[in-house]
Amino acid sequence: MIITKKVMRNVSLTAHPAGCKRYVQQQIAWVKNQAQNGVDARYPKPTAEMLPRRVLVIGGSTGYGLSSRIVAAYTGGADTINVSFEREPAEKKTATPGWYNTMAFEQQAQKDGMKASSVFGDAFSTAIKEETARKIKEELGQVDLVIYSLASPLRNDPVTGETYRSVLKPIGKPFTALSVDLGDDVVKQATIDPATDEQVQDTIKVMGGEDWMLWIDFLLAQNLLATGAMTVAYSYIGPRITYPVYREGTIGKAKEHLENSASALTNKLEAIGGKAFVSVNKALVTRASAVIPVVPLYMALLYQVMKEKHIHEHCTQQIYRLFHSRLYTKDEIPTDQEGRLRVDDWEMLEEVQKEVERRWALQKEGQPLLQGDLDGVMEEYEHIHGFGFPDIDYQADIDPRIV
Ligand code: NAI
């Protein structure tokens, strides 16, 4: 079939196998080049003896999870297991980008002498936790690091079977702000109604720390966490402009729950000398973030400002800094007052945020976006679905089942 780009309400319905492979290869190439040749002085050389050799990434097929897998493998030579939720391809239907990414990554990692495999299914379920535990036992023995990088619209409670849906809404009162859609350069006004109390609780159920705790409890009970093992989950804070829909909204409540879970988990991990952290990362275009109202407009302005200051990063660069400037150095692990790791430090620089705020004030409803980088945001969105690479022939008739 000829695979074309199809995007509906900021959700891409298709993905291109050759393009996803290209995306993964580019990320691997950047990591290898940086680790071996130290090209960019802001990204330190890995401290080899500190690095985890066996890594489980829950949600490791796209976005921050995929980058975690790539950095672990290509700076520390880690064997990795990914758990993610994918649609497999059929003769006339493309797979999810996560499926193509996973195939591309695993082929390459295995060629390069590392173990790399996946469990596809619902990470919230007990069955998938059990299957993952079996795989860890068989292939790795134990793991030294567990990355928790799920972003999901729903969760079935493994005990009651009840389905909870996460929503991206303000709390208490409606929120009206300017917004843009990917692929449509016109600023619109968007009003989002507040969540009900039930929706707040449901979002915490899906995106809070409960499932992270279940995973770690489960792995501890099965003796699958090595001495000194660490676990890291990802969070976001962002600027005041997006507080009503993000940090002070339903997802913010879930992130607070996730962040509080880290200290509870560190207590549990004490028995094996391990630690749990939340890392606050930068706003970046991923399948999850593209659907958050108002955030694409913020990202378009942020990208432009950070690019002008030469401090824009992709997911992989963020995770490289997380590993080699924060988690695995000979120094004490640096955290903020709440015990969180911060790799959103460049995004949150006062000079960056002031400039974003200034540009935000220039935007007018019904007008094209001013002084932002919507093209850059769009290009990245295309790339994470395997589109927009100039040397890939998108008119070619290909089998979507082959990567
Ligand atoms: P993403 O959409 O690229 O990745 C989500 C991953 O979760 C994918 O591998 C997907 O297959 C997996 N997944 C979803 N539901 C699943 C299920 N039921 N079972 C198994 N796997 C499932 O998202 P992204 O943006 O990388 O998000 C990962 C984490 O990073 C989230 O906690 C998010 O809040 C956080 N984060 C994201 C930021 C951003 O701007 N993108 C900024 C800071 C934090």
Coordinates of C-alpha atoms and ligand atoms in Angstrom, one line a residue:
M1 CA 0.0 0.0 0.0
I2 CA 1.0 3.7 -0.4
I3 CA 1.2 5.0 3.2
T4 CA 0.0 8.6 3.5
K5 CA -0.1 10.9 6.5
K6 CA -3.6 11.1 8.1
V7 CA -4.1 13.4 11.1
M8 CA -7.4 13.9 12.9
R9 CA -7.7 16.3 15.9
N10 CA -3.9 16.2 16.4
V11 CA -3.9 12.4 16.4
S12 CA -2.0 10.6 13.6
L13 CA -3.9 7.6 12.3
T14 CA -1.0 6.2 10.2
A15 CA 2.7 5.6 10.5
H16 CA 5.4 4.9 8.0
P17 CA 7.7 1.9 8.7
A18 CA 10.7 3.2 6.7
G19 CA 10.3 6.6 8.3
C20 CA 10.0 5.2 11.9
K21 CA 13.1 3.2 11.2
R22 CA 14.9 6.3 10.0
Y23 CA 13.7 8.2 13.2
V24 CA 15.1 5.5 15.5
Q25 CA 18.4 5.3 13.6
Q26 CA 18.8 9.0 13.8
Q27 CA 18.3 8.9 17.6
I28 CA 20.8 6.0 17.9
A29 CA 23.3 7.8 15.8
W30 CA 23.1 11.0 17.9
V31 CA 23.6 9.1 21.1
K32 CA 26.5 7.0 19.8
N33 CA 28.2 10.0 18.4
Q34 CA 27.7 12.0 21.5
A35 CA 28.8 9.2 23.9
Q36 CA 31.9 8.3 21.9
N37 CA 33.1 11.6 20.5
G38 CA 31.7 14.1 23.1
V39 CA 30.6 16.4 20.2
D40 CA 28.5 18.8 22.4
A41 CA 30.2 19.7 25.7
R42 CA 26.8 20.2 27.4
Y43 CA 26.2 16.5 27.2
P44 CA 28.9 14.8 29.4
K45 CA 30.6 11.5 28.6
P46 CA 28.9 8.6 30.3
T47 CA 30.5 7.3 33.5
A48 CA 30.7 3.7 32.3
E49 CA 31.0 1.9 35.6
M50 CA 27.8 3.6 37.0
L51 CA 25.5 2.7 34.2
P52 CA 22.6 0.2 34.4
R53 CA 23.1 -3.0 32.3
R54 CA 19.6 -4.4 32.4
V55 CA 16.7 -2.0 31.9
L56 CA 12.9 -2.3 31.9
V57 CA 11.1 0.5 30.1
I58 CA 7.3 0.6 30.6
G59 CA 6.0 2.7 27.7
G60 CA 9.3 2.3 25.8
S61 CA 8.0 2.5 22.2
T62 CA 7.6 6.2 21.6
G63 CA 8.5 9.6 23.1
Y64 CA 10.4 9.7 26.4
G65 CA 10.2 6.0 26.9
L66 CA 11.8 5.2 23.5
S67 CA 14.5 7.7 24.2
S68 CA 15.2 6.1 27.6
R69 CA 15.6 2.7 25.9
I70 CA 18.0 4.2 23.2
V71 CA 20.1 6.0 25.7
A72 CA 20.4 3.0 28.1
A73 CA 21.4 0.7 25.2
Y74 CA 23.7 3.0 23.3
T75 CA 25.6 4.6 26.2
G76 CA 25.7 1.7 28.6
G77 CA 25.2 -1.3 26.3
A78 CA 22.2 -2.2 28.3
D79 CA 19.9 -5.1 27.6
T80 CA 16.4 -3.8 27.5
I81 CA 12.8 -5.0 27.7
N82 CA 10.0 -2.7 26.6
V83 CA 6.3 -3.0 27.6
S84 CA 3.9 -1.0 25.4
F85 CA 0.5 -1.1 23.8
E86 CA 0.6 -1.4 20.1
R87 CA -1.5 -2.1 17.0
E88 CA 0.2 -4.6 14.8
P89 CA 0.2 -4.0 11.0
A90 CA -2.0 -5.9 8.6
E91 CA -1.8 -6.2 4.8
K92 CA -3.7 -2.9 4.3
K93 CA -3.3 -1.3 7.6
T94 CA -0.3 0.4 9.2
A95 CA 0.9 -0.4 12.7
T96 CA 1.3 2.1 15.5
P97 CA 4.6 4.1 15.3
G98 CA 5.5 2.4 18.5
W99 CA 5.4 -1.0 16.8
Y100 CA 7.6 0.1 14.0
N101 CA 10.0 1.9 16.3
T102 CA 10.2 -1.2 18.5
M103 CA 11.0 -3.5 15.5
A104 CA 13.6 -1.1 14.2
F105 CA 15.2 -0.6 17.6
E106 CA 15.3 -4.3 18.5
Q107 CA 16.7 -5.3 15.1
Q108 CA 19.5 -2.8 15.5
A109 CA 20.2 -3.5 19.2
Q110 CA 20.4 -7.2 18.6
K111 CA 22.7 -6.7 15.6
D112 CA 24.9 -4.7 18.0
G113 CA 25.0 -7.5 20.5
M114 CA 22.4 -6.4 23.0
K115 CA 19.4 -8.3 24.2
A116 CA 16.2 -6.4 23.3
S117 CA 12.7 -7.6 23.4
S118 CA 9.1 -6.5 24.2
V119 CA 5.9 -7.4 25.8
F120 CA 3.0 -5.9 23.9
G121 CA -0.2 -5.4 25.8
D122 CA -1.9 -3.5 28.6
A123 CA 0.8 -2.5 31.1
F124 CA -2.0 -1.8 33.7
S125 CA -3.1 -5.5 33.7
T126 CA -1.8 -8.2 36.0
A127 CA -1.3 -10.6 33.1
I128 CA 1.2 -8.3 31.4
K129 CA 3.1 -7.7 34.6
E130 CA 3.3 -11.5 35.0
E131 CA 4.4 -12.0 31.4
T132 CA 7.1 -9.2 31.9
A133 CA 8.3 -10.9 35.1
R134 CA 8.7 -14.2 33.2
K135 CA 10.7 -12.4 30.5
I136 CA 13.0 -10.6 32.9
K137 CA 13.7 -14.0 34.7
E138 CA 14.4 -15.7 31.4
E139 CA 16.4 -13.0 29.6
L140 CA 17.9 -10.7 32.2
G141 CA 17.7 -12.3 35.6
Q142 CA 17.0 -9.0 37.3
V143 CA 16.9 -5.3 36.3
D144 CA 18.9 -2.4 37.5
L145 CA 16.6 0.3 36.3
V146 CA 12.8 0.6 35.7
I147 CA 11.6 3.5 33.6
Y148 CA 7.9 4.3 33.9
S149 CA 6.8 6.3 30.9
L150 CA 3.2 5.5 30.2
A151 CA 0.8 8.1 28.8
S152 CA -2.6 6.7 28.4
P153 CA -6.2 7.9 28.0
L154 CA -7.6 5.0 30.0
R155 CA -6.9 2.3 32.6
N156 CA -8.8 -0.8 33.5
D157 CA -8.4 -1.5 37.2
P158 CA -6.7 -4.9 37.5
V159 CA -8.7 -5.8 40.6
T160 CA -12.2 -4.5 40.0
G161 CA -12.1 -4.4 36.1
E162 CA -13.6 -0.9 36.2
T163 CA -12.5 1.4 33.4
Y164 CA -11.2 4.9 34.3
R165 CA -10.6 7.6 31.7
S166 CA -8.2 10.5 32.0
V167 CA -9.2 13.9 30.9
L168 CA -7.2 17.1 30.2
K169 CA -9.4 19.7 31.9
P170 CA -9.2 22.6 34.3
I171 CA -10.5 22.3 37.8
G172 CA -13.1 24.6 39.4
K173 CA -13.9 26.9 36.4
P174 CA -13.7 27.0 32.6
F175 CA -10.4 27.9 31.1
T176 CA -10.3 30.1 27.9
A177 CA -7.1 30.6 26.1
L178 CA -5.6 30.8 22.6
S179 CA -4.7 27.6 20.9
V180 CA -3.5 26.2 17.5
D181 CA -4.0 22.9 15.9
L182 CA -1.1 21.1 14.3
G183 CA -1.2 21.7 10.5
D184 CA -3.4 24.8 10.8
D185 CA -1.6 28.0 11.3
V186 CA -4.5 30.0 12.7
V187 CA -4.8 31.0 16.3
K188 CA -8.1 30.1 17.8
Q189 CA -9.8 30.7 21.1
A190 CA -10.5 27.5 23.0
T191 CA -12.7 27.1 26.1
I192 CA -12.4 24.0 28.1
D193 CA -15.1 23.2 30.7
P194 CA -13.9 22.2 34.2
A195 CA -13.7 18.6 35.2
T196 CA -16.2 17.0 37.6
D197 CA -14.8 15.6 40.9
E198 CA -15.1 12.2 39.4
Q199 CA -13.1 13.1 36.4
V200 CA -10.3 14.4 38.6
Q201 CA -10.2 11.2 40.6
D202 CA -10.4 9.1 37.4
T203 CA -7.4 11.0 35.9
I204 CA -5.4 10.3 39.0
K205 CA -6.3 6.7 38.7
V206 CA -4.9 6.5 35.2
M207 CA -2.0 8.9 35.2
G208 CA -1.1 9.0 38.9
G209 CA 1.4 6.7 40.7
E210 CA -0.9 3.8 41.6
D211 CA 0.2 1.6 38.7
W212 CA 3.8 2.5 39.1
M213 CA 3.6 1.3 42.7
L214 CA 1.9 -1.9 41.6
W215 CA 4.7 -2.6 39.1
I216 CA 7.5 -2.0 41.7
D217 CA 5.7 -4.0 44.4
F218 CA 5.3 -6.8 41.9
L219 CA 8.9 -6.8 40.7
L220 CA 10.2 -6.5 44.3
A221 CA 8.0 -9.5 45.4
Q222 CA 9.4 -11.6 42.6
N223 CA 13.0 -10.6 43.5
L224 CA 13.5 -9.1 40.0
L225 CA 15.1 -5.8 41.1
A226 CA 18.8 -5.9 41.5
T227 CA 20.7 -4.4 44.5
G228 CA 20.7 -0.7 44.2
A229 CA 18.0 -0.7 41.4
M230 CA 16.4 2.6 40.6
T231 CA 13.1 3.5 39.1
V232 CA 12.2 6.8 37.4
A233 CA 8.8 8.1 36.2
Y234 CA 8.3 11.2 34.1
S235 CA 6.4 14.4 35.0
Y236 CA 5.8 17.9 33.7
I237 CA 5.3 21.3 35.4
G238 CA 5.5 23.9 32.7
P239 CA 4.8 27.7 32.7
R240 CA 2.1 29.7 34.4
I241 CA 0.3 30.2 31.1
T242 CA -0.6 26.5 30.9
Y243 CA -1.2 26.0 34.7
P244 CA -5.0 26.0 34.4
V245 CA -5.1 23.2 31.9
Y246 CA -1.9 21.4 33.0
R247 CA -0.4 21.7 36.4
E248 CA -3.5 23.0 38.2
G249 CA -5.8 20.8 36.1
T250 CA -6.7 17.2 36.2
I251 CA -3.4 16.0 34.8
G252 CA -1.5 18.1 37.3
K253 CA -3.3 16.4 40.1
A254 CA -2.3 13.0 38.7
K255 CA 1.3 14.2 38.4
E256 CA 1.2 15.3 42.0
H257 CA 0.1 11.8 42.9
L258 CA 2.9 10.3 40.8
E259 CA 5.5 12.6 42.5
N260 CA 4.3 11.7 46.0
S261 CA 4.5 8.0 45.0
A262 CA 8.2 8.4 44.5
S263 CA 9.0 8.9 48.2
A264 CA 6.7 5.9 49.1
L265 CA 8.6 3.8 46.6
T266 CA 12.0 4.9 47.9
N267 CA 10.9 3.6 51.3
K268 CA 10.0 0.3 49.8
L269 CA 13.2 0.1 47.8
E270 CA 15.4 0.8 50.9
A271 CA 15.5 -3.0 51.5
I272 CA 17.6 -3.4 48.3
G273 CA 19.4 -0.1 48.5
G274 CA 17.3 1.3 45.7
K275 CA 15.7 4.6 45.0
A276 CA 12.7 6.0 43.1
F277 CA 12.6 9.4 41.4
V278 CA 10.4 11.5 39.3
S279 CA 12.1 13.5 36.5
V280 CA 10.4 16.7 35.4
N281 CA 11.0 16.9 31.6
K282 CA 10.7 19.5 29.0
A283 CA 7.5 20.0 26.9
L284 CA 8.1 18.2 23.6
V285 CA 5.9 17.0 20.8
T286 CA 4.9 13.4 21.4
R287 CA 1.7 11.5 20.6
A288 CA 0.6 12.3 24.2
S289 CA 1.4 16.0 24.4
A290 CA 0.0 16.9 20.9
V291 CA -3.6 16.4 22.2
I292 CA -3.3 18.6 25.3
P293 CA -5.3 21.8 24.5
V294 CA -3.3 25.0 24.4
V295 CA 0.0 23.1 24.7
P296 CA 0.8 23.0 20.9
L297 CA 0.7 26.9 20.9
Y298 CA 3.0 27.0 23.9
M299 CA 5.3 24.5 22.3
A300 CA 5.5 26.5 19.0
L301 CA 6.6 29.6 20.9
L302 CA 8.9 27.6 23.2
Y303 CA 10.6 25.8 20.3
Q304 CA 11.3 29.1 18.5
V305 CA 12.7 30.8 21.6
M306 CA 14.8 27.8 22.6
K307 CA 16.1 27.3 19.0
E308 CA 17.1 31.0 18.9
K309 CA 19.0 30.5 22.1
H310 CA 20.5 27.2 20.8
I311 CA 19.1 25.2 23.8
H312 CA 16.3 23.3 22.1
E313 CA 16.4 19.6 22.8
H314 CA 14.6 16.5 21.6
C315 CA 13.4 13.6 23.9
T316 CA 16.7 11.8 23.4
Q317 CA 18.8 14.7 24.4
Q318 CA 16.7 15.3 27.5
I319 CA 17.1 11.7 28.5
Y320 CA 20.8 11.7 27.8
R321 CA 21.2 14.6 30.2
L322 CA 18.9 12.8 32.7
F323 CA 21.2 9.8 32.6
H324 CA 24.6 11.4 32.4
S325 CA 24.2 14.7 34.2
R326 CA 21.8 13.6 36.9
L327 CA 21.3 9.8 37.6
Y328 CA 24.6 8.1 36.8
T329 CA 27.5 10.4 37.7
K330 CA 29.9 10.0 40.6
D331 CA 28.3 13.0 42.4
E332 CA 25.2 12.9 44.6
I333 CA 22.0 12.8 42.5
P334 CA 20.8 16.5 42.3
T335 CA 17.1 17.1 43.1
D336 CA 14.9 20.1 43.7
Q337 CA 13.4 20.8 47.2
E338 CA 10.6 18.3 46.4
G339 CA 13.1 15.6 45.6
R340 CA 12.5 15.7 41.9
L341 CA 15.1 15.5 39.1
R342 CA 14.8 18.5 36.8
V343 CA 15.8 18.4 33.1
D344 CA 13.2 21.1 32.3
D345 CA 15.8 23.5 33.6
W346 CA 16.5 25.1 30.2
E347 CA 12.8 25.4 29.4
M348 CA 12.1 27.1 32.7
L349 CA 15.0 29.6 32.5
E350 CA 13.6 33.1 33.3
E351 CA 14.9 34.5 30.0
V352 CA 13.1 31.8 28.0
Q353 CA 9.8 32.0 29.9
K354 CA 9.7 35.9 29.7
E355 CA 10.3 35.8 26.0
V356 CA 7.6 33.1 25.5
E357 CA 5.1 35.2 27.6
R358 CA 6.0 38.3 25.5
R359 CA 5.3 36.4 22.3
W360 CA 2.1 34.9 23.7
A361 CA 0.7 38.4 24.2
L362 CA 1.2 39.1 20.5
Q363 CA -1.2 36.4 19.4
K364 CA -4.6 37.3 18.1
E365 CA -7.6 35.0 17.4
G366 CA -8.2 34.3 13.7
Q367 CA -4.6 35.4 12.8
P368 CA -1.6 33.3 11.9
L369 CA 0.7 32.4 14.7
L370 CA 3.4 35.1 15.2
Q371 CA 7.1 34.5 16.1
G372 CA 6.6 30.9 16.8
D373 CA 7.9 27.7 15.2
L374 CA 4.7 25.8 14.3
D375 CA 6.6 24.3 11.3
G376 CA 9.2 22.9 13.6
V377 CA 6.5 21.4 15.9
M378 CA 4.7 20.0 12.9
E379 CA 7.9 18.6 11.4
E380 CA 8.7 16.8 14.7
Y381 CA 5.2 15.4 14.9
E382 CA 5.6 14.1 11.3
H383 CA 9.0 12.6 12.2
I384 CA 7.7 10.7 15.2
H385 CA 5.2 9.0 12.9
G386 CA 7.8 8.3 10.2
F387 CA 6.8 11.1 7.8
G388 CA 8.6 14.1 6.4
F389 CA 12.0 12.6 5.8
P390 CA 13.2 14.1 2.5
D391 CA 15.0 11.0 1.2
I392 CA 12.1 8.5 1.8
D393 CA 9.9 7.8 -1.1
Y394 CA 6.4 8.2 0.3
Q395 CA 4.8 7.3 -3.1
A396 CA 6.4 3.8 -3.0
D397 CA 4.0 0.9 -2.7
I398 CA 5.2 -1.0 0.3
D399 CA 4.1 -3.8 2.6
P400 CA 3.2 -2.2 6.0
R401 CA 4.1 -5.4 7.8
I402 CA 7.8 -5.1 7.0
V403 CA 10.2 -2.8 8.8
Ligands
NAI1 P1 4.0 8.9 24.3 O1 2.6 8.9 23.9 O2 5.1 9.2 23.2 O3 4.4 7.5 24.9 C1 3.5 6.7 25.7 C2 4.0 5.3 25.8 O4 3.0 4.6 26.7 C3 4.0 4.5 24.5 O5 5.1 3.6 24.5 C4 2.7 3.7 24.6 O6 2.7 2.5 23.8 C5 2.6 3.4 26.0 N1 1.3 3.0 26.5 C6 0.2 3.8 26.6 N2 -0.8 3.1 27.2 C7 -0.4 1.9 27.5 C8 -0.9 0.7 28.1 N3 -2.1 0.7 28.5 N4 -0.1 -0.4 28.2 C9 1.2 -0.3 27.8 N5 1.8 0.7 27.2 C10 1.0 1.8 27.1 O7 4.1 9.9 25.5 P2 5.3 10.7 26.2 O8 5.0 12.2 25.9 O9 6.6 10.2 25.9 O10 4.9 10.5 27.7 C11 5.6 9.6 28.6 C12 5.6 10.3 30.0 O11 6.4 11.5 29.9 C13 4.2 10.6 30.5 O12 4.1 10.4 31.9 C14 4.2 12.1 30.2 O13 3.3 12.8 31.1 C15 5.6 12.5 30.5 N6 6.1 13.8 30.0 C16 5.8 14.2 28.7 C17 6.2 15.4 28.3 C18 5.9 15.9 26.9 O14 5.9 17.1 26.7 N7 5.7 15.0 26.0 C19 6.9 16.4 29.2 C20 7.2 15.8 30.5 C21 6.8 14.6 30.9

